[in-house]
Amino acid sequence: MNPSSTARTILFWISIVFLGIMLWKLVSTNGTSTSQDELSYSDFMAKVDADNVNQVTLCLSSNSYEVSGEYKRPANRWFHLAIPKEMAPALLGQLREKSVLINVKEIRSGDRTLVLLNAAPLILLVGFCLFLMRQMRGNAKRALVLRAGTARTGIGYDLHRLEYGRPLVVGGIELPFDKGPVGHSDGDVLAHAMCDAILGAAGAGDIGSHFPDTDPKWKGANSMLFLEHVRKLIDEKQFAIEHVDAVVITEKPKLGPHFPKMREALAKALSVSAEKIHLKAKTNEGVDAIGRGEAIAAHVVATLTSR
């Protein structure tokens, strides 16, 4: 739990304790007195005959009256008893004869307090559930924000001129065609753009800084080795490949039939499932060098997440 959640939880429970204290105070102030006698009816009538009753409150309950009141002597001392409903008229007459102050209520204030006390646990439970739901919603939103914050995206682009008599390698697969890319390595335009996209997302430079065309060891190299090296770099940086989306632009040959094998080769080099790699092919509608069949290009977007 983060510090803000801890603070809210502490404030919540402080509020619960405060509410409990207030309810206790309410009971204390609304109650008649801690010094209260439970009388029988005969004892009560004896007090009435002795003119020792100052005031009486009758509260109607389901089948009886609850009678509470104050003695004249000693002062500030209270009594309580219950009588059947049918006895109330005669009792009221006797009390009036003794000039006792009479109050009649349908529900005692103490009963309201009791109802409040009985309802308080349910109110607190509902409040606590609402609090937890709000916390969970907040945590879920924060998790989404954090997850979105750890996702990183990189773009890659590559273009190679095509010449007759060179092998055409795209996505790790050699395709039957009379032209192939001119390059220091095997000229795999898709693999090169993919390297740049992944390196960009990881903030790890570009393909030229890792595999310079001035280094003889990369002469004619298989570009799948580049992807394997890139995968090791992002492993060291604690990144994982979530998705790679690529489009290869060429007039000929048709690439769609070869995509399944390309995805398998690329996925193997990157140590991911083929489902994480999506390939598309476009032509350039006969426009510029690509449209004239003089070049091949690729655009790639790669999405990484922190581990």
Short mmCIF file of C-alpha atoms in Angstrom, two decimals:
data_model
loop_
_atom_site.label_atom_id
_atom_site.label_comp_id
_atom_site.label_asym_id
_atom_site.label_seq_id
_atom_site.Cartn_x
_atom_site.Cartn_y
_atom_site.Cartn_z
CA MET A 1 0.00 0.00 0.00
CA ASN A 2 1.39 3.41 -0.91
CA PRO A 3 1.67 6.26 1.65
CA SER A 4 -1.46 8.07 0.43
CA SER A 5 -3.56 4.88 0.74
CA THR A 6 -2.18 4.28 4.24
CA ALA A 7 -3.06 7.83 5.27
CA ARG A 8 -6.62 7.46 3.95
CA THR A 9 -7.05 4.17 5.80
CA ILE A 10 -5.84 5.72 9.06
CA LEU A 11 -8.21 8.68 8.63
CA PHE A 12 -11.07 6.28 7.92
CA TRP A 13 -10.56 4.34 11.14
CA ILE A 14 -10.10 7.56 13.14
CA SER A 15 -13.52 8.60 11.79
CA ILE A 16 -14.99 5.27 12.91
CA VAL A 17 -13.63 5.71 16.44
CA PHE A 18 -14.88 9.31 16.52
CA LEU A 19 -18.36 8.19 15.45
CA GLY A 20 -18.36 5.53 18.15
CA ILE A 21 -17.46 8.11 20.80
CA MET A 22 -20.22 10.43 19.57
CA LEU A 23 -22.79 7.62 19.74
CA TRP A 24 -21.67 6.80 23.27
CA LYS A 25 -22.01 10.45 24.23
CA LEU A 26 -25.47 10.48 22.68
CA VAL A 27 -26.51 7.53 24.81
CA SER A 28 -25.04 9.16 27.88
CA THR A 29 -26.86 12.47 27.38
CA ASN A 30 -30.20 10.98 26.28
CA GLY A 31 -30.34 8.36 28.99
CA THR A 32 -32.35 9.20 32.09
CA SER A 33 -29.65 8.65 34.72
CA THR A 34 -27.17 6.10 35.95
CA SER A 35 -29.05 6.20 39.25
CA GLN A 36 -32.31 4.52 38.27
CA ASP A 37 -34.60 2.16 40.16
CA GLU A 38 -36.57 -0.70 38.58
CA LEU A 39 -39.90 -0.64 40.43
CA SER A 40 -42.79 -3.04 40.63
CA TYR A 41 -46.26 -1.61 40.09
CA SER A 42 -47.15 -1.86 43.79
CA ASP A 43 -43.94 -0.10 44.83
CA PHE A 44 -44.61 2.62 42.30
CA MET A 45 -48.17 3.15 43.56
CA ALA A 46 -46.82 3.35 47.09
CA LYS A 47 -44.51 6.17 45.96
CA VAL A 48 -47.47 7.89 44.31
CA ASP A 49 -49.62 7.58 47.46
CA ALA A 50 -46.75 8.99 49.51
CA ASP A 51 -46.64 11.99 47.14
CA ASN A 52 -43.00 11.19 46.29
CA VAL A 53 -43.28 11.33 42.50
CA ASN A 54 -42.28 14.58 40.82
CA GLN A 55 -42.87 13.78 37.13
CA VAL A 56 -43.75 10.78 34.96
CA THR A 57 -43.23 9.95 31.28
CA LEU A 58 -45.34 7.23 29.66
CA CYS A 59 -43.98 5.72 26.44
CA LEU A 60 -46.21 3.50 24.34
CA SER A 61 -44.63 0.23 23.23
CA SER A 62 -46.23 -2.77 21.48
CA ASN A 63 -48.33 -4.20 24.35
CA SER A 64 -47.59 -1.99 27.33
CA TYR A 65 -46.56 1.40 28.63
CA GLU A 66 -43.09 2.00 29.87
CA VAL A 67 -43.17 4.40 32.76
CA SER A 68 -40.19 6.42 33.84
CA GLY A 69 -39.98 9.38 36.14
CA GLU A 70 -38.26 11.31 38.89
CA TYR A 71 -38.67 11.13 42.65
CA LYS A 72 -39.24 14.20 44.71
CA ARG A 73 -37.00 12.76 47.38
CA PRO A 74 -34.09 12.16 46.92
CA ALA A 75 -33.64 14.64 44.08
CA ASN A 76 -32.14 13.57 40.74
CA ARG A 77 -33.07 9.95 41.29
CA TRP A 78 -35.09 8.16 38.65
CA PHE A 79 -37.29 5.10 38.40
CA HIS A 80 -38.61 2.82 35.66
CA LEU A 81 -41.35 0.20 35.28
CA ALA A 82 -43.67 -1.33 32.68
CA ILE A 83 -47.47 -1.59 32.97
CA PRO A 84 -50.12 -3.21 30.75
CA LYS A 85 -52.04 -0.85 28.45
CA GLU A 86 -55.36 -1.44 30.18
CA MET A 87 -53.98 -0.11 33.48
CA ALA A 88 -52.90 3.22 31.97
CA PRO A 89 -56.24 5.13 32.29
CA ALA A 90 -56.58 4.41 36.02
CA LEU A 91 -52.94 5.24 36.61
CA LEU A 92 -53.26 8.56 34.81
CA GLY A 93 -56.25 9.48 36.98
CA GLN A 94 -54.33 8.77 40.19
CA LEU A 95 -51.32 10.74 38.98
CA ARG A 96 -53.47 13.77 38.14
CA GLU A 97 -55.00 13.62 41.63
CA LYS A 98 -51.48 13.92 43.04
CA SER A 99 -50.64 16.78 40.62
CA VAL A 100 -47.83 14.77 39.08
CA LEU A 101 -46.44 16.25 35.86
CA ILE A 102 -47.29 13.77 33.08
CA ASN A 103 -45.72 13.39 29.63
CA VAL A 104 -47.00 10.86 27.09
CA LYS A 105 -44.85 9.83 24.14
CA GLU A 106 -45.29 7.23 21.45
CA ILE A 107 -41.57 6.45 21.27
CA ARG A 108 -38.97 7.22 23.89
CA SER A 109 -35.92 9.25 22.93
CA GLY A 110 -33.93 6.36 24.31
CA ASP A 111 -35.61 4.11 21.73
CA ARG A 112 -34.42 6.39 18.95
CA THR A 113 -30.94 6.08 20.32
CA LEU A 114 -31.32 2.32 20.44
CA VAL A 115 -32.46 2.25 16.83
CA LEU A 116 -29.48 4.40 15.89
CA LEU A 117 -27.14 2.11 17.76
CA ASN A 118 -28.62 -0.96 16.08
CA ALA A 119 -28.33 0.66 12.66
CA ALA A 120 -24.83 2.00 13.26
CA PRO A 121 -23.01 -1.29 12.50
CA LEU A 122 -24.88 -1.61 9.18
CA ILE A 123 -24.15 2.04 8.34
CA LEU A 124 -20.49 1.54 9.19
CA LEU A 125 -20.34 -1.68 7.15
CA VAL A 126 -21.87 -0.01 4.10
CA GLY A 127 -19.54 2.93 4.49
CA PHE A 128 -16.53 0.66 4.82
CA CYS A 129 -17.56 -1.31 1.71
CA LEU A 130 -17.92 1.92 -0.25
CA PHE A 131 -14.52 3.00 1.03
CA LEU A 132 -12.94 -0.29 -0.09
CA MET A 133 -14.62 -0.07 -3.52
CA ARG A 134 -13.27 3.44 -3.97
CA GLN A 135 -9.82 2.30 -2.90
CA MET A 136 -9.91 -0.64 -5.32
CA ARG A 137 -11.04 1.62 -8.16
CA GLY A 138 -8.27 4.03 -7.35
CA ASN A 139 -5.69 1.24 -7.18
CA ALA A 140 -6.91 -0.15 -10.51
CA LYS A 141 -6.62 3.26 -12.14
CA ARG A 142 -3.15 3.72 -10.68
CA ALA A 143 -2.14 0.28 -11.93
CA LEU A 144 -3.29 1.19 -15.43
CA VAL A 145 -1.42 4.48 -15.27
CA LEU A 146 1.70 2.73 -14.01
CA ARG A 147 1.42 0.07 -16.66
CA ALA A 148 0.94 2.71 -19.36
CA GLY A 149 3.93 4.54 -17.93
CA THR A 150 6.21 1.50 -18.33
CA ALA A 151 5.23 0.88 -21.97
CA ARG A 152 7.71 2.30 -24.46
CA THR A 153 7.41 2.59 -28.23
CA GLY A 154 10.10 2.82 -30.90
CA ILE A 155 9.97 3.31 -34.67
CA GLY A 156 12.30 1.93 -37.28
CA TYR A 157 12.79 2.60 -40.98
CA ASP A 158 15.16 1.13 -43.56
CA LEU A 159 15.56 1.24 -47.33
CA HIS A 160 17.87 -0.68 -49.67
CA ARG A 161 18.50 -0.34 -53.38
CA LEU A 162 17.78 -3.47 -55.42
CA GLU A 163 20.19 -4.89 -57.98
CA TYR A 164 19.98 -7.86 -60.30
CA GLY A 165 21.79 -11.02 -59.33
CA ARG A 166 21.62 -10.49 -55.52
CA PRO A 167 19.56 -12.68 -53.17
CA LEU A 168 16.39 -11.08 -51.79
CA VAL A 169 16.23 -11.70 -48.04
CA VAL A 170 13.23 -10.30 -46.15
CA GLY A 171 12.34 -11.23 -42.55
CA GLY A 172 15.03 -13.90 -42.45
CA ILE A 173 13.62 -15.71 -45.51
CA GLU A 174 15.25 -15.78 -48.94
CA LEU A 175 12.61 -15.16 -51.59
CA PRO A 176 12.71 -16.24 -55.26
CA PHE A 177 13.35 -13.02 -57.20
CA ASP A 178 15.80 -11.71 -59.75
CA LYS A 179 16.84 -8.71 -57.65
CA GLY A 180 18.22 -8.31 -54.14
CA PRO A 181 19.22 -5.51 -51.74
CA VAL A 182 22.57 -3.79 -51.79
CA GLY A 183 24.00 -3.71 -48.29
CA HIS A 184 26.96 -4.51 -46.05
CA SER A 185 25.14 -7.46 -44.49
CA ASP A 186 22.46 -9.55 -46.15
CA GLY A 187 20.40 -6.36 -46.61
CA ASP A 188 17.31 -7.66 -44.81
CA VAL A 189 15.31 -4.43 -44.80
CA LEU A 190 12.62 -5.77 -42.45
CA ALA A 191 15.06 -7.09 -39.86
CA HIS A 192 17.06 -3.85 -39.94
CA ALA A 193 14.00 -1.65 -39.41
CA MET A 194 12.89 -3.98 -36.63
CA CYS A 195 16.26 -3.64 -34.90
CA ASP A 196 16.00 0.14 -34.99
CA ALA A 197 12.44 0.12 -33.64
CA ILE A 198 13.32 -2.14 -30.69
CA LEU A 199 16.54 -0.30 -29.90
CA GLY A 200 14.67 3.00 -30.05
CA ALA A 201 12.02 1.81 -27.61
CA ALA A 202 14.72 0.64 -25.21
CA GLY A 203 16.73 3.84 -25.62
CA ALA A 204 19.73 1.78 -26.74
CA GLY A 205 20.93 3.58 -29.86
CA ASP A 206 20.40 2.35 -33.41
CA ILE A 207 21.53 -0.43 -35.71
CA GLY A 208 24.41 1.61 -37.07
CA SER A 209 25.97 2.06 -33.63
CA HIS A 210 25.85 -1.65 -32.86
CA PHE A 211 26.60 -3.09 -36.31
CA PRO A 212 28.55 -0.44 -38.29
CA ASP A 213 29.00 -1.07 -41.99
CA THR A 214 32.68 -0.26 -41.51
CA ASP A 215 33.23 -3.41 -39.47
CA PRO A 216 34.30 -6.32 -41.73
CA LYS A 217 32.86 -8.94 -39.40
CA TRP A 218 29.36 -7.89 -40.40
CA LYS A 219 30.09 -8.26 -44.12
CA GLY A 220 27.30 -10.43 -45.55
CA ALA A 221 26.09 -11.28 -42.02
CA ASN A 222 22.69 -12.86 -41.43
CA SER A 223 20.47 -10.12 -40.02
CA MET A 224 18.83 -12.62 -37.65
CA LEU A 225 22.09 -12.35 -35.65
CA PHE A 226 21.36 -8.63 -35.30
CA LEU A 227 17.93 -9.35 -33.87
CA GLU A 228 19.35 -11.90 -31.44
CA HIS A 229 21.89 -9.35 -30.24
CA VAL A 230 19.16 -6.71 -29.85
CA ARG A 231 17.06 -9.14 -27.83
CA LYS A 232 19.98 -9.72 -25.43
CA LEU A 233 20.41 -5.96 -25.03
CA ILE A 234 16.79 -5.38 -24.04
CA ASP A 235 16.94 -8.40 -21.69
CA GLU A 236 19.81 -6.69 -19.88
CA LYS A 237 17.75 -3.51 -19.67
CA GLN A 238 14.79 -5.47 -18.20
CA PHE A 239 12.49 -4.86 -21.16
CA ALA A 240 10.10 -7.33 -22.79
CA ILE A 241 8.70 -7.21 -26.33
CA GLU A 242 4.92 -6.80 -26.28
CA HIS A 243 4.19 -6.24 -29.96
CA VAL A 244 5.91 -5.50 -33.27
CA ASP A 245 3.96 -4.08 -36.21
CA ALA A 246 5.70 -3.79 -39.58
CA VAL A 247 4.95 -2.86 -43.16
CA VAL A 248 7.26 -3.72 -46.06
CA ILE A 249 6.96 -1.55 -49.19
CA THR A 250 7.89 -3.10 -52.53
CA GLU A 251 6.34 -3.48 -55.97
CA LYS A 252 7.48 -7.08 -56.42
CA PRO A 253 7.48 -9.86 -55.38
CA LYS A 254 4.24 -10.57 -53.49
CA LEU A 255 5.20 -10.94 -49.80
CA GLY A 256 1.90 -12.06 -48.24
CA PRO A 257 2.35 -15.80 -48.94
CA HIS A 258 5.74 -15.71 -47.21
CA PHE A 259 4.61 -13.93 -44.04
CA PRO A 260 4.01 -17.06 -41.90
CA LYS A 261 7.63 -18.22 -42.38
CA MET A 262 8.91 -14.67 -41.84
CA ARG A 263 7.03 -14.37 -38.56
CA GLU A 264 8.42 -17.68 -37.37
CA ALA A 265 12.00 -16.68 -38.25
CA LEU A 266 11.69 -13.25 -36.64
CA ALA A 267 9.96 -14.62 -33.53
CA LYS A 268 12.69 -17.23 -33.09
CA ALA A 269 15.44 -14.60 -33.32
CA LEU A 270 13.64 -12.39 -30.76
CA SER A 271 12.60 -15.30 -28.49
CA VAL A 272 8.93 -14.30 -28.59
CA SER A 273 5.77 -15.94 -29.85
CA ALA A 274 4.85 -15.37 -33.50
CA GLU A 275 1.56 -13.79 -32.35
CA LYS A 276 3.54 -10.75 -31.18
CA ILE A 277 4.72 -9.98 -34.70
CA HIS A 278 2.37 -8.51 -37.28
CA LEU A 279 3.44 -8.03 -40.91
CA LYS A 280 1.87 -6.09 -43.76
CA ALA A 281 2.92 -5.41 -47.36
CA LYS A 282 2.28 -2.36 -49.53
CA THR A 283 3.25 -1.21 -53.00
CA ASN A 284 4.21 2.34 -53.87
CA GLU A 285 1.76 2.52 -56.78
CA GLY A 286 4.58 2.88 -59.28
CA VAL A 287 5.84 6.07 -57.65
CA ASP A 288 9.58 6.90 -57.15
CA ALA A 289 12.40 4.35 -56.79
CA ILE A 290 10.29 1.81 -54.90
CA GLY A 291 7.50 2.09 -57.43
CA ARG A 292 9.93 1.53 -60.25
CA GLY A 293 11.26 -1.62 -58.57
CA GLU A 294 14.62 -0.04 -57.77
CA ALA A 295 14.33 -0.21 -53.96
CA ILE A 296 12.61 -1.89 -51.02
CA ALA A 297 11.72 -0.24 -47.68
CA ALA A 298 10.19 -1.14 -44.31
CA HIS A 299 8.55 0.75 -41.46
CA VAL A 300 8.31 -0.89 -38.01
CA VAL A 301 6.77 0.09 -34.67
CA ALA A 302 7.85 -1.87 -31.59
CA THR A 303 6.25 -1.75 -28.13
CA LEU A 304 8.23 -2.79 -25.05
CA THR A 305 7.28 -2.98 -21.38
CA SER A 306 9.44 -2.91 -18.27
CA ARG A 307 9.77 -6.13 -16.34
#
